[in-house]
Each structure stands twice: as structure tokens, then as C-alpha cells.
Amino acid sequence: MAPLDSTNSVLWFAFALGLVFGAVASRTRFCTMGAIGDIVNIGDWSRMRMWLLAIAVAILGTSALHAGGQIDLGKSIYRTPTFTWLSYLVGGVSFGFGMVLASGCGARTLVRIGAGSVKALVVFIVLGLVAYMSMRGVLGVFRVKVLEPVSLHLAGGQDLPALLAAVGVAPAVALPLCALLIGGGLLLFACRRHDGLTLDGLLGGIIIGLVVVAGWYVSGHLGYVAEDPDTLQEAFIATNSGRMESLSFVAPQAYTLELLMLWSDSSRRLTFAIASGLGVVVGSLGHALASGSFRWEGFRDLEDTANHLAGAALMGFGGVVAMGCTIGQGITGVSTLAVGSFLALSAIIAGAMLALKYQYWRAERAS
């Protein structure tokens, strides 16, 4: 297959995966912030079970691909030997707090854009700009000089199978053991009660988990080139990081804005991350039009506007610092069994719960 054809194939597959994600997330109301809010507000675990099911499916499917030699998770951004624990904590809390203020995470923002939310479009723009500043601008300097130096070096890698192998567990046993214990445990928890998941929740969790697995296969297998004709080195086609990728929705929003602003620059190209993000919007739009749920939505008042702007900024900064969002770290990263992903996910949940308590406090003061 010629490089151009391979690139186009990867991009179309990425768009299709985003399309499925957007339609399913819109249909099932898949939202991490909403899932946490449901538990805190009314004690309803339905959406959380769907999210945990998606994580379980992603872990089991991704581990199977890695064990079968279809992909090499060591070539992702998540299993690096540098464990930047402070970045995971600061970025995760910032992102979690921001997603509550902005009425949803990066993925939910794209879904809401497709459903007609002008608020979400503003969040997308601000999130993308701050994310870009956190990658290459003034906030990037702070990230690199202050946060990232606080780290640990784990020579064998920071994933759980590698850590088990370091203490004597055979590598061939460590991966399936971790995958079955964590993925299988989450699967049992998500489905343990007959009324714990609706049919939509069951299908939503399974499909979104499989979409993440398919993303790894498209990027890490179909998009893998053992020897790039230009550099004579191995490469992963159409990725921003130069490594294999699956779904993530913070840095890609920055790359989307960059592409739109520098369209005439031939070095800027459509990538897996950008194509999948566009697919989410189109998939959500398709569902909204088909179901009759498309509605234009604007800001309620000045406070609503300020909350969404602040939330978008916190998500843009936090998502880059933590190396992902509720999808990028919470499902995609966790599917690699990287310790940093579990830490970032925990910090995101803590930040969201802190923001919900802040909102309650604000409401009590106003009453």
C-alpha cells in the first residue's frame, strides 16, 4: 500500500471511529462529568457503570492486541519510563475542576457542538487556545520548567505489567494477570446488578470501549511503517505525537485550531487526532438531527459565561499537563495499564468532586 493511500486510510478510519463515538455518546448521554454528578447529586451509578464498562472493554481489548503482537503499547506516550507524578496530579485536578465549570469534558464539548451548543463552541476555542499555550507557549514554559522536572525514572516503564515483571513475575504472566484483574474486575462491577445498566448503557460502554481498542489498531498497526522512506526510521502515519495514538480530546483541539489558522502551511496536515475529533462532531450532529434533539444553546447570563470560560481554560491547561482527559487518560491511557494514567484519572475525579462542592457552596451563599 502506497504511503498516501495508507495515510488516507488511517484518516478515514479515524473519522469513522469518531463518528461512531459521537453518535453513541449523544444517544447514551455518555459523559464522565455527568456520571460523577449523578453519583454526588442523586446517588445514581448508571452512567458511571457505563463509563467503567468502557474502561474494562478497552483494557481487555487493548491488552489482547498487545499480547497478540498486533500493536506495541511501549510505543505509546503513556508507558514512558519518566513518571511525572506532579504533572498528573496538578493537570488532573485542574481538568476535573474545569470540566464541571464548562458542563462537560473535551469529548462532551465536541458532542454538544454537534447538538447545537454555541456555548460548547466557545469552550472548544478557549480550550484549544489554552492547550496550545500549554504545549508551546508561556504555560508550556511553566509546565516544562516547574512541573515536569518533579518526576521518577522507572527504567522498565511505568505500566503495571512492567512493574510486576521488575519484582519477578514473568512478563508473559504479568500482562494477562493485570488485564484480567483490573479489566475483569471493572467488568464485573459495572454489570453486577441486573438494574445497574440500561440497554443503552450496556451498548454504550461496550461500543465506546471497542472504539478505543480500534483506534489503537488503526494507529498502531494499520498506520505503522517499519521504515519511513523519508527518514528511514519507523513511523506511525498521521499522528501528532509521532507515536501510536487512540482517542483523546484536548491537545487535538489545539491541533485543529492550528491547522485552521495555518492551512496554507504545507507542513500542517490532517492527523488521526484531528480527524477523530471532527468525526465526533459529525456523529453527534447526525444523531441530533435524526432524533430531533438538535437545539441551539447559548449562555444563560454573565456568570454562566465566566464559568464556561474559566472551565475551558482549566481543561486546556490540565489536559496537556496531565497528558490527557477523561477519554485520553481515563480510557485510552488506562487501557495501556500505565500507572500515570490511573493517577491522572484519580486526580480528574477528585477535581470534579471538588468543583461540585464549590458549586454547592456558591449556591448556598446565593440563597
Tab-separated table of C-alpha atoms in Angstrom:
chain	number	residue	atom	x	y	z
A	1	MET	CA	0.000	0.000	0.000
A	2	ALA	CA	1.435	3.386	-1.001
A	3	PRO	CA	2.162	5.910	1.801
A	4	LEU	CA	-0.524	8.317	0.519
A	5	ASP	CA	-3.136	5.582	0.445
A	6	SER	CA	-2.077	4.453	3.920
A	7	THR	CA	-2.392	7.996	5.257
A	8	ASN	CA	-5.815	8.466	3.733
A	9	SER	CA	-6.956	5.116	5.082
A	10	VAL	CA	-5.815	5.963	8.615
A	11	LEU	CA	-7.563	9.345	8.453
A	12	TRP	CA	-10.826	7.894	7.172
A	13	PHE	CA	-10.767	5.170	9.798
A	14	ALA	CA	-10.081	7.799	12.484
A	15	PHE	CA	-13.001	9.889	11.228
A	16	ALA	CA	-15.267	6.823	11.226
A	17	LEU	CA	-14.286	5.936	14.794
A	18	GLY	CA	-15.009	9.497	15.889
A	19	LEU	CA	-18.339	9.337	14.057
A	20	VAL	CA	-19.345	6.216	15.991
A	21	PHE	CA	-18.148	7.715	19.270
A	22	GLY	CA	-20.094	10.948	18.700
A	23	ALA	CA	-23.332	9.199	17.760
A	24	VAL	CA	-23.139	6.711	20.636
A	25	ALA	CA	-22.114	9.334	23.221
A	26	SER	CA	-25.004	11.531	22.097
A	27	ARG	CA	-27.502	8.663	22.154
A	28	THR	CA	-26.473	7.292	25.560
A	29	ARG	CA	-25.571	10.620	27.259
A	30	PHE	CA	-22.060	9.280	27.833
A	31	CYS	CA	-20.353	11.911	29.984
A	32	THR	CA	-17.813	11.490	32.770
A	33	MET	CA	-18.729	14.759	34.453
A	34	GLY	CA	-22.391	13.780	34.297
A	35	ALA	CA	-21.587	10.350	35.726
A	36	ILE	CA	-19.775	11.865	38.717
A	37	GLY	CA	-22.529	14.444	39.167
A	38	ASP	CA	-25.224	11.747	39.125
A	39	ILE	CA	-23.497	9.921	41.971
A	40	VAL	CA	-22.910	13.033	44.073
A	41	ASN	CA	-26.339	14.574	43.442
A	42	ILE	CA	-28.770	11.650	43.379
A	43	GLY	CA	-26.722	8.527	44.079
A	44	ASP	CA	-27.302	7.163	40.552
A	45	TRP	CA	-24.450	4.959	39.280
A	46	SER	CA	-25.936	4.186	35.843
A	47	ARG	CA	-23.689	6.448	33.782
A	48	MET	CA	-20.653	5.646	35.931
A	49	ARG	CA	-21.213	1.943	35.284
A	50	MET	CA	-21.322	2.670	31.543
A	51	TRP	CA	-18.018	4.567	31.786
A	52	LEU	CA	-16.404	1.789	33.848
A	53	LEU	CA	-17.650	-0.774	31.339
A	54	ALA	CA	-15.991	1.211	28.541
A	55	ILE	CA	-12.722	1.204	30.521
A	56	ALA	CA	-12.983	-2.550	31.135
A	57	VAL	CA	-13.580	-3.327	27.460
A	58	ALA	CA	-10.715	-1.011	26.450
A	59	ILE	CA	-8.290	-2.682	28.887
A	60	LEU	CA	-9.183	-6.216	27.834
A	61	GLY	CA	-9.220	-5.455	24.105
A	62	THR	CA	-6.031	-3.383	24.101
A	63	SER	CA	-4.164	-5.956	26.182
A	64	ALA	CA	-5.275	-8.671	23.754
A	65	LEU	CA	-3.943	-6.668	20.792
A	66	HIS	CA	-0.622	-6.135	22.568
A	67	ALA	CA	-0.316	-9.771	23.646
A	68	GLY	CA	-1.126	-10.910	20.118
A	69	GLY	CA	1.642	-8.761	18.645
A	70	GLN	CA	-0.718	-6.525	16.698
A	71	ILE	CA	0.459	-3.378	18.488
A	72	ASP	CA	3.280	-2.412	20.846
A	73	LEU	CA	1.990	-0.287	23.719
A	74	GLY	CA	5.554	0.574	24.644
A	75	LYS	CA	5.462	2.911	21.637
A	76	SER	CA	2.598	4.987	23.038
A	77	ILE	CA	3.030	8.189	25.058
A	78	TYR	CA	1.670	6.554	28.205
A	79	ARG	CA	4.266	3.879	29.005
A	80	THR	CA	7.299	6.133	29.129
A	81	PRO	CA	9.890	5.475	31.855
A	82	THR	CA	9.516	9.061	33.120
A	83	PHE	CA	6.765	9.151	35.745
A	84	THR	CA	5.813	12.828	36.062
A	85	TRP	CA	3.596	12.363	39.112
A	86	LEU	CA	3.221	16.068	39.933
A	87	SER	CA	2.042	16.818	36.388
A	88	TYR	CA	-0.535	14.043	36.572
A	89	LEU	CA	-1.871	15.393	39.871
A	90	VAL	CA	-1.895	19.111	39.008
A	91	GLY	CA	-3.161	18.550	35.486
A	92	GLY	CA	-5.788	16.041	36.556
A	93	VAL	CA	-7.258	18.222	39.304
A	94	SER	CA	-7.261	21.254	37.002
A	95	PHE	CA	-9.016	19.339	34.246
A	96	GLY	CA	-11.574	17.783	36.597
A	97	PHE	CA	-12.457	21.141	38.148
A	98	GLY	CA	-12.671	22.771	34.730
A	99	MET	CA	-14.938	20.172	33.166
A	100	VAL	CA	-17.579	20.806	35.848
A	101	LEU	CA	-17.478	24.568	35.255
A	102	ALA	CA	-17.649	24.019	31.480
A	103	SER	CA	-20.530	21.498	31.645
A	104	GLY	CA	-18.504	18.595	30.305
A	105	CYS	CA	-15.078	17.307	29.299
A	106	GLY	CA	-13.332	17.744	25.955
A	107	ALA	CA	-15.222	14.871	24.350
A	108	ARG	CA	-18.553	16.100	25.687
A	109	THR	CA	-17.745	19.554	24.310
A	110	LEU	CA	-17.471	18.116	20.793
A	111	VAL	CA	-20.709	16.161	21.260
A	112	ARG	CA	-22.506	19.301	22.435
A	113	ILE	CA	-21.221	21.284	19.446
A	114	GLY	CA	-22.828	18.724	17.156
A	115	ALA	CA	-26.089	19.070	19.101
A	116	GLY	CA	-26.186	22.851	18.554
A	117	SER	CA	-24.449	24.331	21.602
A	118	VAL	CA	-22.822	27.693	20.914
A	119	LYS	CA	-21.531	27.562	24.496
A	120	ALA	CA	-19.621	24.402	23.650
A	121	LEU	CA	-18.155	26.055	20.538
A	122	VAL	CA	-16.766	28.858	22.712
A	123	VAL	CA	-15.386	26.272	25.144
A	124	PHE	CA	-13.742	24.467	22.215
A	125	ILE	CA	-11.983	27.644	21.062
A	126	VAL	CA	-10.760	28.679	24.521
A	127	LEU	CA	-9.759	25.117	25.438
A	128	GLY	CA	-7.799	24.783	22.201
A	129	LEU	CA	-6.005	28.118	22.656
A	130	VAL	CA	-5.004	27.429	26.267
A	131	ALA	CA	-3.969	23.883	25.366
A	132	TYR	CA	-1.698	25.295	22.650
A	133	MET	CA	-0.250	27.783	25.160
A	134	SER	CA	0.378	24.847	27.498
A	135	MET	CA	2.164	22.880	24.796
A	136	ARG	CA	4.279	25.561	23.141
A	137	GLY	CA	3.533	28.932	24.758
A	138	VAL	CA	4.021	30.667	28.084
A	139	LEU	CA	2.212	27.947	30.037
A	140	GLY	CA	4.399	25.389	28.306
A	141	VAL	CA	7.468	27.013	29.867
A	142	PHE	CA	5.877	26.641	33.302
A	143	ARG	CA	4.987	23.024	32.548
A	144	VAL	CA	8.479	22.087	31.391
A	145	LYS	CA	10.482	24.017	33.984
A	146	VAL	CA	8.335	23.646	37.089
A	147	LEU	CA	6.102	20.577	36.858
A	148	GLU	CA	7.838	18.003	34.669
A	149	PRO	CA	11.206	18.009	36.497
A	150	VAL	CA	9.383	16.606	39.546
A	151	SER	CA	9.374	13.007	38.411
A	152	LEU	CA	10.586	9.479	38.945
A	153	HIS	CA	12.519	7.381	36.462
A	154	LEU	CA	11.228	3.823	36.095
A	155	ALA	CA	13.712	2.086	33.820
A	156	GLY	CA	11.388	-0.737	32.858
A	157	GLY	CA	8.441	1.529	32.130
A	158	GLN	CA	5.587	2.790	34.272
A	159	ASP	CA	2.970	0.241	33.240
A	160	LEU	CA	1.730	-2.251	35.807
A	161	PRO	CA	2.943	-5.388	33.921
A	162	ALA	CA	6.456	-3.928	33.769
A	163	LEU	CA	6.402	-3.151	37.482
A	164	LEU	CA	5.287	-6.717	38.238
A	165	ALA	CA	7.998	-8.067	35.948
A	166	ALA	CA	10.552	-5.995	37.873
A	167	VAL	CA	9.700	-7.884	41.061
A	168	GLY	CA	9.994	-11.302	39.451
A	169	VAL	CA	6.659	-12.017	37.776
A	170	ALA	CA	7.146	-13.492	34.298
A	171	PRO	CA	6.290	-10.901	31.607
A	172	ALA	CA	4.087	-13.449	29.845
A	173	VAL	CA	2.039	-13.732	33.034
A	174	ALA	CA	2.126	-10.088	34.184
A	175	LEU	CA	0.084	-8.640	31.301
A	176	PRO	CA	-2.864	-11.074	31.343
A	177	LEU	CA	-2.851	-11.026	35.150
A	178	CYS	CA	-3.185	-7.223	35.282
A	179	ALA	CA	-5.678	-7.111	32.427
A	180	LEU	CA	-7.915	-9.770	33.939
A	181	LEU	CA	-7.746	-8.415	37.477
A	182	ILE	CA	-8.410	-4.783	36.566
A	183	GLY	CA	-10.416	-5.127	33.368
A	184	GLY	CA	-12.318	-8.156	34.602
A	185	GLY	CA	-12.932	-6.542	37.977
A	186	LEU	CA	-14.358	-3.397	36.403
A	187	LEU	CA	-16.460	-5.518	34.053
A	188	LEU	CA	-17.981	-7.425	36.957
A	189	PHE	CA	-18.606	-4.250	38.938
A	190	ALA	CA	-20.264	-2.488	36.005
A	191	CYS	CA	-22.578	-5.420	35.279
A	192	ARG	CA	-23.003	-6.963	38.710
A	193	ARG	CA	-26.543	-5.691	39.252
A	194	HIS	CA	-29.366	-6.528	36.890
A	195	ASP	CA	-30.624	-2.939	37.063
A	196	GLY	CA	-27.192	-1.375	37.057
A	197	LEU	CA	-27.116	-0.736	33.314
A	198	THR	CA	-29.830	0.042	30.815
A	199	LEU	CA	-29.569	-1.423	27.327
A	200	ASP	CA	-28.277	1.942	26.121
A	201	GLY	CA	-25.710	1.966	28.904
A	202	LEU	CA	-24.589	-1.575	28.136
A	203	LEU	CA	-24.217	-0.931	24.417
A	204	GLY	CA	-22.688	2.491	25.011
A	205	GLY	CA	-19.987	1.164	27.305
A	206	ILE	CA	-19.133	-1.755	25.032
A	207	ILE	CA	-19.061	0.288	21.823
A	208	ILE	CA	-17.023	3.178	23.228
A	209	GLY	CA	-14.524	0.731	24.736
A	210	LEU	CA	-14.223	-1.039	21.392
A	211	VAL	CA	-13.771	2.279	19.581
A	212	VAL	CA	-10.712	2.985	21.748
A	213	VAL	CA	-9.355	-0.501	21.002
A	214	ALA	CA	-9.972	0.017	17.280
A	215	GLY	CA	-8.149	3.346	17.497
A	216	TRP	CA	-5.053	1.586	18.796
A	217	TYR	CA	-5.272	-0.953	15.977
A	218	VAL	CA	-5.695	1.689	13.269
A	219	SER	CA	-2.871	3.883	14.516
A	220	GLY	CA	-0.531	1.226	15.900
A	221	HIS	CA	-0.991	-1.498	13.283
A	222	LEU	CA	-2.503	-0.170	10.054
A	223	GLY	CA	-0.644	3.117	10.453
A	224	TYR	CA	2.697	1.572	11.391
A	225	VAL	CA	5.584	1.859	8.923
A	226	ALA	CA	8.742	-0.075	9.749
A	227	GLU	CA	10.882	2.245	7.629
A	228	ASP	CA	9.649	5.655	6.546
A	229	PRO	CA	11.011	6.427	3.050
A	230	ASP	CA	11.947	9.973	4.117
A	231	THR	CA	13.613	9.297	7.481
A	232	LEU	CA	14.478	5.568	7.120
A	233	GLN	CA	13.094	5.105	10.637
A	234	GLU	CA	9.916	3.510	11.929
A	235	ALA	CA	6.895	5.805	11.979
A	236	PHE	CA	3.223	5.975	12.801
A	237	ILE	CA	1.304	7.593	9.972
A	238	ALA	CA	-0.670	10.796	10.527
A	239	THR	CA	-0.082	11.225	14.258
A	240	ASN	CA	0.801	14.483	16.003
A	241	SER	CA	2.987	12.787	18.609
A	242	GLY	CA	4.892	10.582	16.171
A	243	ARG	CA	3.758	7.592	18.238
A	244	MET	CA	0.757	5.314	18.118
A	245	GLU	CA	-2.408	7.003	19.364
A	246	SER	CA	-6.032	6.350	20.141
A	247	LEU	CA	-8.845	8.702	21.149
A	248	SER	CA	-8.015	11.852	23.117
A	249	PHE	CA	-9.704	15.261	23.020
A	250	VAL	CA	-7.612	18.090	24.486
A	251	ALA	CA	-4.370	18.522	22.529
A	252	PRO	CA	-6.245	17.550	19.322
A	253	GLN	CA	-8.468	20.613	19.748
A	254	ALA	CA	-5.336	22.754	19.819
A	255	TYR	CA	-4.011	20.996	16.709
A	256	THR	CA	-7.348	21.571	14.984
A	257	LEU	CA	-7.161	25.330	15.608
A	258	GLU	CA	-3.525	25.337	14.486
A	259	LEU	CA	-4.445	23.582	11.230
A	260	LEU	CA	-7.269	26.026	10.537
A	261	MET	CA	-5.077	29.063	11.254
A	262	LEU	CA	-2.055	27.775	9.273
A	263	TRP	CA	-3.932	25.985	6.489
A	264	SER	CA	-1.640	27.351	3.768
A	265	ASP	CA	1.432	25.939	5.550
A	266	SER	CA	2.075	22.645	3.760
A	267	SER	CA	3.792	21.225	6.850
A	268	ARG	CA	0.462	21.283	8.732
A	269	ARG	CA	-1.598	18.232	7.893
A	270	LEU	CA	-4.753	16.464	8.943
A	271	THR	CA	-3.947	13.850	11.583
A	272	PHE	CA	-5.562	10.900	13.335
A	273	ALA	CA	-6.460	13.050	16.356
A	274	ILE	CA	-7.976	15.884	14.317
A	275	ALA	CA	-9.944	13.534	12.066
A	276	SER	CA	-11.388	11.613	15.015
A	277	GLY	CA	-12.437	14.868	16.713
A	278	LEU	CA	-14.203	16.051	13.564
A	279	GLY	CA	-15.914	12.671	13.391
A	280	VAL	CA	-17.290	13.130	16.917
A	281	VAL	CA	-18.952	16.427	15.940
A	282	VAL	CA	-20.440	14.958	12.760
A	283	GLY	CA	-21.627	11.821	14.564
A	284	SER	CA	-23.307	13.877	17.273
A	285	LEU	CA	-24.874	16.178	14.661
A	286	GLY	CA	-26.227	13.189	12.755
A	287	HIS	CA	-27.828	11.748	15.875
A	288	ALA	CA	-29.246	15.115	16.942
A	289	LEU	CA	-30.861	15.684	13.542
A	290	ALA	CA	-32.164	12.122	13.285
A	291	SER	CA	-33.643	12.148	16.790
A	292	GLY	CA	-34.984	15.686	16.625
A	293	SER	CA	-32.859	16.729	19.615
A	294	PHE	CA	-30.838	19.423	17.823
A	295	ARG	CA	-31.245	22.713	19.729
A	296	TRP	CA	-29.366	25.983	19.578
A	297	GLU	CA	-27.968	26.757	23.026
A	298	GLY	CA	-26.427	29.996	24.262
A	299	PHE	CA	-25.091	31.329	27.553
A	300	ARG	CA	-27.649	31.939	30.279
A	301	ASP	CA	-26.003	35.017	31.848
A	302	LEU	CA	-22.644	36.580	32.691
A	303	GLU	CA	-21.879	34.074	35.447
A	304	ASP	CA	-22.602	31.171	33.118
A	305	THR	CA	-20.260	32.704	30.544
A	306	ALA	CA	-17.483	33.246	33.102
A	307	ASN	CA	-17.790	29.682	34.411
A	308	HIS	CA	-17.519	28.187	30.940
A	309	LEU	CA	-14.530	30.357	30.006
A	310	ALA	CA	-12.705	29.504	33.238
A	311	GLY	CA	-13.588	25.840	32.868
A	312	ALA	CA	-12.337	25.742	29.284
A	313	ALA	CA	-9.040	27.332	30.299
A	314	LEU	CA	-8.562	24.869	33.161
A	315	MET	CA	-9.307	21.934	30.854
A	316	GLY	CA	-6.903	23.190	28.193
A	317	PHE	CA	-4.096	23.567	30.709
A	318	GLY	CA	-4.900	20.476	32.756
A	319	GLY	CA	-5.426	18.181	29.778
A	320	VAL	CA	-1.987	18.968	28.363
A	321	VAL	CA	-0.192	18.806	31.722
A	322	ALA	CA	-1.868	15.504	32.650
A	323	MET	CA	-1.300	14.177	29.098
A	324	GLY	CA	-4.977	13.543	28.530
A	325	CYS	CA	-8.598	13.990	29.533
A	326	THR	CA	-11.354	11.694	30.778
A	327	ILE	CA	-11.033	9.829	27.474
A	328	GLY	CA	-7.351	10.380	26.662
A	329	GLN	CA	-6.182	9.269	30.109
A	330	GLY	CA	-9.375	7.864	31.621
A	331	ILE	CA	-9.972	5.245	28.915
A	332	THR	CA	-7.199	5.343	26.303
A	333	GLY	CA	-4.350	5.784	28.781
A	334	VAL	CA	-5.784	3.387	31.350
A	335	SER	CA	-6.170	0.763	28.608
A	336	THR	CA	-2.343	0.634	28.455
A	337	LEU	CA	-2.261	-0.127	32.215
A	338	ALA	CA	0.082	2.839	32.776
A	339	VAL	CA	0.307	3.933	36.409
A	340	GLY	CA	0.363	7.595	35.368
A	341	SER	CA	-2.998	7.182	33.656
A	342	PHE	CA	-4.566	5.743	36.809
A	343	LEU	CA	-3.099	8.620	38.837
A	344	ALA	CA	-4.321	11.241	36.355
A	345	LEU	CA	-7.775	9.660	36.290
A	346	SER	CA	-7.984	9.711	40.087
A	347	ALA	CA	-6.938	13.378	40.102
A	348	ILE	CA	-9.567	14.224	37.478
A	349	ILE	CA	-12.309	12.632	39.589
A	350	ALA	CA	-11.037	14.451	42.695
A	351	GLY	CA	-11.020	17.772	40.825
A	352	ALA	CA	-14.564	17.218	39.587
A	353	MET	CA	-15.844	16.414	43.083
A	354	LEU	CA	-14.085	19.496	44.432
A	355	ALA	CA	-15.784	21.634	41.764
A	356	LEU	CA	-19.193	20.176	42.576
A	357	LYS	CA	-18.676	21.059	46.257
A	358	TYR	CA	-17.631	24.555	45.185
A	359	GLN	CA	-20.834	24.939	43.192
A	360	TYR	CA	-22.925	23.815	46.174
A	361	TRP	CA	-21.129	26.350	48.352
A	362	ARG	CA	-21.814	29.096	45.812
A	363	ALA	CA	-25.476	28.116	45.620
A	364	GLU	CA	-25.840	28.178	49.422
A	365	ARG	CA	-24.271	31.625	49.627
A	366	ALA	CA	-26.584	32.947	46.934
A	367	SER	CA	-29.723	31.582	48.628
